[in-house]
CSV table of C-alpha atoms and ligand atoms in Angstrom, one decimal:
chain,number,residue,atom,x,y,z
A,213,MET,CA,-16.7,25.2,21.8
A,214,LYS,CA,-13.1,25.0,23.5
A,215,THR,CA,-11.0,22.2,22.1
A,216,LYS,CA,-7.9,21.2,24.4
A,217,GLN,CA,-4.3,21.5,23.3
A,218,PHE,CA,-3.1,17.9,23.9
A,219,GLU,CA,0.3,16.1,22.8
A,220,PRO,CA,0.8,16.1,19.1
A,221,VAL,CA,-1.3,13.9,17.1
A,222,TYR,CA,1.2,11.9,14.9
A,223,SER,CA,0.3,10.1,11.4
A,224,LEU,CA,1.0,7.0,12.8
A,225,ASP,CA,2.2,5.5,16.1
A,226,LEU,CA,3.8,2.2,16.2
A,227,LYS,CA,4.7,2.1,19.9
A,228,GLU,CA,1.0,1.9,21.2
A,229,GLN,CA,1.0,-1.2,19.5
A,230,TYR,CA,4.3,-2.6,20.6
A,231,GLN,CA,3.4,-1.6,24.2
A,232,LYS,CA,0.4,-3.7,24.1
A,233,HIS,CA,2.1,-6.6,22.5
A,234,LYS,CA,5.6,-6.7,23.8
A,235,ASP,CA,5.6,-10.1,25.4
A,236,GLU,CA,4.4,-11.7,22.4
A,237,ILE,CA,6.8,-9.8,20.2
A,238,ASN,CA,9.7,-10.2,21.9
A,239,SER,CA,9.3,-13.5,22.8
A,240,ALA,CA,8.6,-14.1,18.9
A,241,VAL,CA,12.0,-12.2,17.8
A,242,LEU,CA,14.3,-14.0,20.7
A,243,ALA,CA,13.7,-17.9,20.0
A,244,VAL,CA,15.3,-16.4,16.6
A,245,PHE,CA,18.3,-15.4,18.3
A,246,GLU,CA,18.0,-18.8,20.2
A,247,ARG,CA,17.8,-20.4,16.9
A,248,THR,CA,20.0,-18.4,15.3
A,249,SER,CA,18.3,-19.7,11.5
A,250,PHE,CA,18.4,-16.5,10.4
A,251,ILE,CA,17.5,-16.4,6.8
A,252,LEU,CA,15.0,-18.5,5.4
A,253,GLY,CA,14.4,-20.0,8.9
A,254,PRO,CA,10.6,-21.6,10.1
A,255,GLU,CA,9.1,-19.0,10.8
A,256,VAL,CA,9.4,-17.3,6.6
A,257,LYS,CA,7.8,-20.9,5.6
A,258,GLU,CA,5.0,-20.6,8.6
A,259,LEU,CA,4.3,-16.5,7.7
A,260,GLU,CA,3.9,-18.0,3.7
A,261,GLU,CA,1.6,-20.7,4.7
A,262,LYS,CA,-0.6,-18.4,6.7
A,263,THR,CA,-0.4,-15.9,4.2
A,264,ALA,CA,-1.2,-18.2,1.0
A,265,LYS,CA,-4.2,-19.3,3.2
A,266,TYR,CA,-5.5,-16.0,4.7
A,267,LEU,CA,-5.2,-13.9,1.0
A,268,ASN,CA,-6.4,-17.5,-0.6
A,269,THR,CA,-3.7,-17.4,-3.4
A,270,GLY,CA,-1.9,-21.2,-3.4
A,271,PHE,CA,1.3,-19.8,-2.9
A,272,SER,CA,3.0,-16.7,-1.0
A,273,ILE,CA,7.1,-16.2,-1.0
A,274,GLY,CA,8.6,-13.7,1.9
A,275,VAL,CA,11.3,-11.2,0.4
A,276,ALA,CA,12.7,-7.7,1.3
A,277,SER,CA,10.7,-5.6,0.4
A,278,GLY,CA,7.7,-4.7,-1.6
A,279,THR,CA,9.8,-3.0,-4.0
A,280,ASP,CA,11.5,-6.3,-4.4
A,281,ALA,CA,8.3,-8.0,-4.5
A,282,LEU,CA,6.6,-5.9,-7.7
A,283,HIS,CA,11.0,-6.6,-9.3
A,284,LEU,CA,10.3,-10.8,-8.8
A,285,ALA,CA,7.1,-10.6,-9.9
A,286,LEU,CA,8.1,-8.5,-13.0
A,287,ARG,CA,10.9,-11.3,-13.5
A,288,ALA,CA,9.2,-13.4,-13.9
A,289,LEU,CA,6.8,-12.5,-16.1
A,290,ASP,CA,10.0,-11.9,-18.1
A,291,ILE,CA,9.2,-8.6,-18.7
A,292,GLY,CA,12.5,-6.5,-19.8
A,293,PRO,CA,13.5,-3.8,-22.5
A,294,GLY,CA,11.3,-3.4,-25.2
A,295,ASP,CA,8.0,-3.8,-22.9
A,296,GLU,CA,5.5,-1.7,-21.6
A,297,VAL,CA,3.6,-1.9,-18.0
A,298,ILE,CA,0.4,0.4,-17.7
A,299,THR,CA,0.5,1.5,-14.4
A,300,THR,CA,-0.7,4.5,-12.9
A,301,PRO,CA,0.5,7.7,-12.0
A,302,PHE,CA,-0.5,8.2,-8.4
A,303,THR,CA,0.9,5.7,-6.3
A,304,PHE,CA,4.5,6.0,-4.3
A,305,PHE,CA,7.3,5.2,-6.3
A,306,ALA,CA,8.6,2.1,-5.8
A,307,THR,CA,5.2,0.8,-8.3
A,308,SER,CA,6.6,2.6,-11.4
A,309,GLU,CA,10.5,2.9,-10.7
A,310,VAL,CA,10.8,-1.2,-10.8
A,311,ILE,CA,9.2,-0.8,-15.0
A,312,GLY,CA,12.5,0.8,-15.2
A,313,ILE,CA,14.6,-1.3,-13.3
A,314,VAL,CA,13.9,-4.2,-15.4
A,315,GLY,CA,14.6,-2.3,-18.8
A,316,ALA,CA,10.6,-1.6,-19.9
A,317,THR,CA,8.7,1.4,-19.9
A,318,PRO,CA,6.1,2.5,-17.7
A,319,VAL,CA,2.8,3.6,-19.4
A,320,PHE,CA,0.9,6.4,-16.9
A,321,VAL,CA,-3.1,5.7,-17.6
A,322,ASP,CA,-5.0,8.6,-15.8
A,323,VAL,CA,-7.6,7.7,-12.3
A,324,ASP,CA,-10.6,7.3,-10.9
A,325,THR,CA,-11.3,10.4,-9.1
A,326,LYS,CA,-13.5,8.9,-6.3
A,327,THR,CA,-11.1,6.0,-5.8
A,328,PHE,CA,-7.9,7.5,-6.6
A,329,ASN,CA,-7.4,4.0,-8.6
A,330,ILE,CA,-6.0,3.6,-11.9
A,331,ASP,CA,-9.3,4.0,-14.4
A,332,PRO,CA,-10.2,0.8,-16.2
A,333,GLU,CA,-12.0,3.1,-18.8
A,334,LYS,CA,-9.2,4.7,-20.1
A,335,ILE,CA,-6.6,1.5,-20.2
A,336,GLU,CA,-7.5,-0.2,-23.5
A,337,LYS,CA,-6.9,3.0,-25.0
A,338,ALA,CA,-3.2,2.6,-23.5
A,339,ILE,CA,-2.4,-0.6,-25.2
A,340,THR,CA,-0.4,-1.5,-27.9
A,341,SER,CA,1.2,-4.7,-29.2
A,342,LYS,CA,4.3,-4.5,-26.9
A,343,THR,CA,2.0,-4.5,-23.5
A,344,LYS,CA,3.1,-7.0,-21.4
A,345,ALA,CA,1.1,-6.4,-17.8
A,346,ILE,CA,-1.2,-4.1,-15.9
A,347,LEU,CA,0.0,-3.2,-12.8
A,348,VAL,CA,-2.6,-1.9,-10.6
A,349,VAL,CA,-2.6,-0.3,-7.4
A,350,HIS,CA,-4.8,-0.8,-4.7
A,351,LEU,CA,-4.6,2.5,-3.0
A,352,TYR,CA,-5.0,3.8,0.3
A,353,GLY,CA,-6.2,0.2,1.2
A,354,GLN,CA,-8.9,0.0,-1.4
A,355,SER,CA,-9.4,-2.4,-4.7
A,356,ALA,CA,-9.3,-1.1,-7.6
A,357,ASP,CA,-12.1,-2.1,-10.0
A,358,MET,CA,-10.6,-5.7,-10.6
A,359,ASP,CA,-13.4,-7.4,-13.4
A,360,PRO,CA,-12.7,-4.9,-15.6
A,361,ILE,CA,-9.3,-4.8,-15.5
A,362,MET,CA,-9.1,-9.0,-15.3
A,363,LYS,CA,-11.5,-8.3,-18.8
A,364,ILE,CA,-9.6,-6.0,-20.5
A,365,ALA,CA,-6.6,-8.3,-19.8
A,366,GLN,CA,-7.7,-11.8,-21.3
A,367,LYS,CA,-9.2,-9.9,-23.9
A,368,HIS,CA,-5.6,-8.7,-24.6
A,369,LYS,CA,-3.6,-12.0,-23.4
A,370,ILE,CA,-1.5,-9.4,-21.3
A,371,THR,CA,-1.3,-9.9,-17.1
A,372,VAL,CA,-2.4,-8.3,-14.2
A,373,ILE,CA,0.1,-7.9,-11.3
A,374,GLU,CA,-1.5,-6.1,-7.9
A,375,ASP,CA,0.5,-3.7,-5.7
A,376,CYS,CA,-1.2,-4.3,-2.5
A,377,ALA,CA,1.3,-2.5,-0.2
A,378,GLN,CA,-1.4,-0.3,1.1
A,379,SER,CA,-4.3,-3.0,1.0
A,380,PHE,CA,-3.4,-5.9,3.1
A,381,GLY,CA,-6.6,-8.1,4.1
A,382,SER,CA,-8.8,-5.8,2.1
A,383,ASP,CA,-11.4,-7.2,-0.2
A,384,TYR,CA,-12.9,-6.9,-3.9
A,385,LYS,CA,-16.3,-8.8,-4.6
A,386,GLY,CA,-15.1,-10.8,-1.4
A,387,ARG,CA,-11.7,-11.9,-3.3
A,388,LYS,CA,-8.5,-10.9,-1.3
A,389,THR,CA,-7.2,-8.4,-3.1
A,390,GLY,CA,-3.9,-10.1,-3.8
A,391,SER,CA,-5.3,-13.0,-5.6
A,392,ILE,CA,-7.5,-11.3,-8.9
A,393,GLY,CA,-4.1,-11.5,-10.7
A,394,SER,CA,-1.7,-13.3,-11.6
A,395,LEU,CA,1.0,-11.7,-8.8
A,396,GLY,CA,0.1,-10.1,-5.4
A,397,CYS,CA,3.5,-7.4,-4.3
A,398,TYR,CA,3.0,-6.5,0.0
A,399,SER,CA,5.2,-4.6,1.3
A,400,PHE,CA,5.6,-5.2,5.1
A,401,PHE,CA,7.2,-1.3,5.4
A,402,PRO,CA,7.0,-0.7,9.1
A,403,THR,CA,4.2,2.6,8.4
A,404,LYS,CA,1.8,-0.5,6.0
A,405,ASN,CA,-1.1,-1.8,7.6
A,406,LEU,CA,0.8,-4.9,8.7
A,407,GLY,CA,4.2,-4.0,8.9
A,408,ALA,CA,7.0,-5.3,10.6
A,409,TYR,CA,10.5,-4.3,12.5
A,410,GLY,CA,12.3,-3.5,9.5
A,411,ASP,CA,11.8,-4.1,5.7
A,412,GLY,CA,9.9,-6.5,4.1
A,413,GLY,CA,7.6,-7.9,1.2
A,414,LEU,CA,5.6,-10.5,-0.2
A,415,VAL,CA,4.6,-12.0,-3.4
A,416,THR,CA,1.5,-14.3,-4.0
A,417,THR,CA,0.2,-16.1,-6.4
A,418,SER,CA,-1.4,-19.8,-7.4
A,419,ASP,CA,0.4,-20.0,-10.6
A,420,LYS,CA,2.8,-22.6,-8.8
A,421,ALA,CA,5.6,-21.9,-12.2
A,422,LEU,CA,5.4,-18.5,-10.9
A,423,ALA,CA,5.3,-18.9,-7.6
A,424,GLU,CA,8.7,-21.1,-8.3
A,425,LYS,CA,10.6,-19.2,-10.5
A,426,VAL,CA,9.9,-16.1,-7.9
A,427,ASN,CA,11.4,-18.7,-5.3
A,428,LYS,CA,14.3,-19.2,-7.6
A,429,LEU,CA,15.0,-15.6,-8.6
A,430,ARG,CA,14.8,-14.5,-4.6
A,431,VAL,CA,18.0,-17.1,-4.2
A,432,HIS,CA,20.6,-15.7,-7.2
A,433,GLY,CA,18.5,-17.8,-9.1
A,434,SER,CA,19.0,-21.2,-7.7
A,435,ALA,CA,17.4,-23.5,-6.2
A,436,GLY,CA,17.9,-22.9,-3.1
A,437,MET,CA,19.9,-21.6,0.0
A,438,GLY,CA,23.3,-24.1,-0.2
A,439,SER,CA,22.8,-25.0,-4.4
A,440,TYR,CA,25.7,-23.8,-5.8
A,441,TYR,CA,23.9,-24.0,-9.6
A,442,TYR,CA,22.4,-21.3,-11.6
A,443,GLU,CA,19.3,-21.4,-14.0
A,444,MET,CA,18.8,-17.5,-14.5
A,445,LEU,CA,19.8,-13.9,-12.7
A,446,GLY,CA,18.3,-14.0,-9.8
A,447,LEU,CA,18.3,-11.2,-6.3
A,448,ASN,CA,19.6,-11.7,-2.8
A,449,SER,CA,15.9,-10.6,-1.4
A,450,ARG,CA,14.3,-13.3,1.4
A,451,LEU,CA,12.3,-12.3,4.0
A,452,ASP,CA,14.3,-11.7,6.9
A,453,THR,CA,13.3,-14.6,10.0
A,454,ILE,CA,13.2,-12.3,12.4
A,455,GLN,CA,10.4,-10.1,10.2
A,456,ALA,CA,8.6,-13.1,9.9
A,457,ALA,CA,8.6,-13.7,13.6
A,458,VAL,CA,7.3,-10.3,14.5
A,459,LEU,CA,4.9,-10.8,11.5
A,460,LEU,CA,3.6,-14.1,12.6
A,461,VAL,CA,2.1,-11.9,15.9
A,462,LYS,CA,0.8,-9.5,14.1
A,463,LEU,CA,-0.7,-11.5,11.3
A,464,LYS,CA,-3.8,-12.2,14.3
A,465,TYR,CA,-4.4,-8.7,15.0
A,466,ILE,CA,-4.8,-7.4,11.5
A,467,ASP,CA,-8.3,-8.3,11.0
A,468,GLU,CA,-9.4,-6.7,13.6
A,469,TRP,CA,-6.7,-3.9,13.2
A,470,ASN,CA,-8.2,-3.2,9.2
A,471,ARG,CA,-11.2,-3.1,11.2
A,472,LYS,CA,-10.6,-0.2,13.9
A,473,ARG,CA,-9.1,1.6,11.0
A,474,ARG,CA,-12.8,1.5,9.4
A,475,GLU,CA,-14.2,2.4,12.7
A,476,ILE,CA,-12.0,5.6,13.0
A,477,ALA,CA,-12.8,6.4,9.4
A,478,MET,CA,-16.8,6.4,9.7
A,479,LYS,CA,-16.5,8.8,13.1
A,480,TYR,CA,-14.1,10.8,10.9
A,481,ASN,CA,-16.1,11.0,8.6
A,482,LYS,CA,-19.7,12.1,11.0
A,483,LYS,CA,-17.9,14.3,12.2
A,484,LEU,CA,-16.5,16.5,8.6
A,485,LYS,CA,-20.2,16.1,7.9
A,486,GLY,CA,-20.3,19.9,6.4
A,487,LEU,CA,-17.8,21.1,6.1
A,488,PRO,CA,-15.9,22.1,2.8
A,489,VAL,CA,-14.2,18.9,2.8
A,490,GLU,CA,-14.8,15.6,0.9
A,491,THR,CA,-14.1,12.4,2.5
A,492,PRO,CA,-13.5,9.1,1.2
A,493,PHE,CA,-15.5,7.2,-1.7
A,494,GLU,CA,-16.4,3.5,-0.2
A,495,ALA,CA,-17.2,0.9,-3.3
A,496,PRO,CA,-19.9,-0.6,-1.8
A,497,ASP,CA,-18.4,-4.4,-3.5
A,498,ARG,CA,-15.3,-3.5,-1.4
A,499,ASN,CA,-13.7,-4.0,2.1
A,500,HIS,CA,-11.4,-0.4,2.4
A,501,ILE,CA,-9.3,-0.8,4.5
A,502,TYR,CA,-7.9,2.8,4.9
A,503,HIS,CA,-4.8,2.3,5.0
A,504,GLN,CA,-5.1,5.6,5.1
A,505,TYR,CA,-8.3,7.9,5.3
A,506,THR,CA,-7.6,10.7,2.6
A,507,LEU,CA,-9.7,13.9,1.7
A,508,LYS,CA,-9.9,15.9,-0.7
A,509,VAL,CA,-10.1,19.1,0.0
A,510,GLU,CA,-10.0,23.3,-0.7
A,511,LYS,CA,-7.2,25.8,0.5
A,512,ARG,CA,-5.3,22.7,1.4
A,513,ASP,CA,-1.5,23.7,1.8
A,514,GLU,CA,-3.2,26.4,4.4
A,515,LEU,CA,-5.4,23.7,5.9
A,516,MET,CA,-2.0,21.3,6.5
A,517,GLU,CA,0.1,24.3,7.7
A,518,TYR,CA,-2.9,25.0,10.4
A,519,LEU,CA,-3.0,21.5,11.5
A,520,LYS,CA,0.6,21.6,12.3
A,521,GLU,CA,0.7,24.7,14.3
A,522,LYS,CA,-2.1,22.9,16.2
A,523,GLY,CA,0.5,19.8,17.0
A,524,ILE,CA,-1.5,17.6,13.9
A,525,HIS,CA,0.4,15.7,11.6
A,526,ALA,CA,-1.4,15.2,8.1
A,527,ARG,CA,0.6,14.2,4.6
A,528,ILE,CA,0.1,14.1,1.5
A,529,TYR,CA,0.3,10.7,-0.2
A,530,TYR,CA,1.5,12.4,-3.5
A,531,PRO,CA,2.2,15.2,-4.7
A,532,MET,CA,3.6,15.0,-7.0
A,533,SER,CA,2.0,12.8,-10.2
A,534,LEU,CA,5.0,9.9,-10.9
A,535,HIS,CA,4.3,11.3,-15.1
A,536,LEU,CA,5.4,15.0,-13.9
A,537,GLN,CA,8.3,13.8,-12.5
A,538,HIS,CA,11.9,14.7,-14.0
A,539,ILE,CA,13.1,11.1,-14.0
A,540,TYR,CA,10.3,10.5,-16.5
A,541,LYS,CA,10.7,13.5,-18.7
A,542,GLU,CA,11.4,11.7,-21.9
A,543,LEU,CA,8.0,9.8,-21.7
A,544,GLY,CA,7.0,13.3,-23.1
A,545,PHE,CA,4.0,14.0,-20.7
A,546,LYS,CA,2.9,17.8,-19.8
A,547,LYS,CA,0.9,19.9,-17.3
A,548,GLY,CA,-2.4,18.6,-17.5
A,549,ASP,CA,-2.1,15.4,-19.9
A,550,LEU,CA,-3.9,13.7,-16.9
A,551,PRO,CA,-5.8,15.7,-15.4
A,552,ASN,CA,-7.6,13.0,-12.7
A,553,SER,CA,-4.0,12.6,-10.9
A,554,GLU,CA,-2.7,16.5,-11.0
A,555,MET,CA,-5.8,17.5,-9.4
A,556,LEU,CA,-5.7,14.9,-6.7
A,557,GLN,CA,-2.4,16.1,-6.7
A,558,GLU,CA,-2.6,19.4,-5.3
A,559,SER,CA,-6.8,18.6,-2.9
A,560,VAL,CA,-5.1,15.3,-1.2
A,561,LEU,CA,-4.8,15.1,2.4
A,562,SER,CA,-4.3,12.0,4.8
A,563,LEU,CA,-5.3,12.7,7.9
A,564,PRO,CA,-3.9,10.9,11.2
A,565,MET,CA,-4.8,7.0,10.9
A,566,TYR,CA,-4.1,3.8,13.1
A,567,PRO,CA,-5.9,1.5,14.8
A,568,GLU,CA,-4.6,2.6,19.0
A,569,LEU,CA,-6.2,6.3,17.3
A,570,GLN,CA,-8.0,7.5,20.4
A,571,ASP,CA,-11.3,9.4,20.3
A,572,ASP,CA,-10.1,12.4,22.1
A,573,LYS,CA,-7.4,12.7,19.2
A,574,ILE,CA,-10.7,12.2,16.7
A,575,GLU,CA,-12.2,14.8,18.1
A,576,TYR,CA,-9.0,17.2,18.6
A,577,VAL,CA,-8.3,17.0,14.6
A,578,THR,CA,-12.0,17.3,13.0
A,579,GLN,CA,-12.1,20.7,15.7
A,580,ASN,CA,-9.6,21.9,14.1
A,581,ILE,CA,-10.4,21.5,10.5
A,582,ASN,CA,-13.6,22.8,11.9
A,583,ASP,CA,-12.1,26.2,12.9
A,584,PHE,CA,-9.8,26.4,10.1
A,585,TYR,CA,-12.9,26.4,8.0
A,586,SER,CA,-14.9,28.7,10.3
A,587,LYS,CA,-11.8,31.7,10.2
A,588,VAL,CA,-11.1,31.4,6.4
B,769,PLP,C1,5.5,1.5,0.0
B,769,PLP,C2,4.6,0.8,-1.0
B,769,PLP,C3,5.5,0.6,-2.4
B,769,PLP,C4,7.3,-0.1,-1.6
B,769,PLP,O1,7.1,-1.3,-0.6
B,769,PLP,P1,8.8,-1.4,0.3
B,769,PLP,O2,8.8,-2.3,1.0
B,769,PLP,O3,8.8,0.4,0.6
B,769,PLP,O4,9.5,-1.4,-0.5
B,769,PLP,C5,5.5,0.3,-2.9
B,769,PLP,N1,3.6,0.6,-3.5
B,769,PLP,C6,2.8,0.8,-2.9
B,769,PLP,C7,2.1,1.3,-3.3
B,769,PLP,C8,3.9,1.7,-1.4
B,769,PLP,O5,3.2,1.9,-0.5
């Protein structure tokens, strides 16, 4: 079959979505300009209420980024020097970075090769008297296996924090990610499935005391803007009102967009059948929202290069497992210590994925993957 040469297929294209919702987004942003209530304006409060309702958490607090959401969650739990936090090595650096920023130590536990998420069976062996929390990541938009993780946490009286930066709207046994552990942390970085037009983040919790603490921590540890009495050392970390205005528009479409991501994933699955690639595993009790559509493939780097020549941008999330990063050399890990994560860093490839991705582009991508494997 002859393949037609298209314009480049980007891993993500935000332009189409903006063009489609331009009027709505522009007027929402201009309304903020008119009102000039730039910091913690009414849009932030409205977004907090709507996300709390959508995610079914008692509280939701808008912060400056996903990284800050994680940072403030750890601070709210008083995690600091001498403490250990169990997490996955197969994630974006921010997940473990914040553990170090508060002075605690990340303890990396290997992942399950099917779901790419932390393997609950390996967690208990990593728990010590210093363990304060398990920081779970729902990678690529599919929930980690939360029931056994919550059970272990309850047994050892430690807290669970969810990094939901890639999983807005995804669920586990009918419950939204971010509503299962003590705190959920979201990112609105523009490339996330619910992305703002700049940086932004959200902390969710159903614990009133934790919510109040995060609320204070984002305004320098004070009772709020305009209070000049300080109870703790905090941060300047608010969700920008302009970003909240954009997100209020986008929140209306998130279910539709997540559904489209799933449809695209099913099309990819179908068209890649029979090729030497492993399509994403979907646990039956979870709603995978395909923040990324990630294959495990042979000859990964050659395939990526081949696709690039054809104008197809596939990406590697993530090329180096965190336990092997130079910054963690003092933790004493060596190659082979977390074999699953290391295997994945060599074999994962994420194909273009965004709700507006058209069938002709899906066809072009899969046809070229087919061509590559028929040549090698
Ligand atoms: C994007 C991301 C973050 C960080 O979010 P920012 O908003 O960029 O600070 C943290 N964890 C994971 C898993 C992410 O994908």
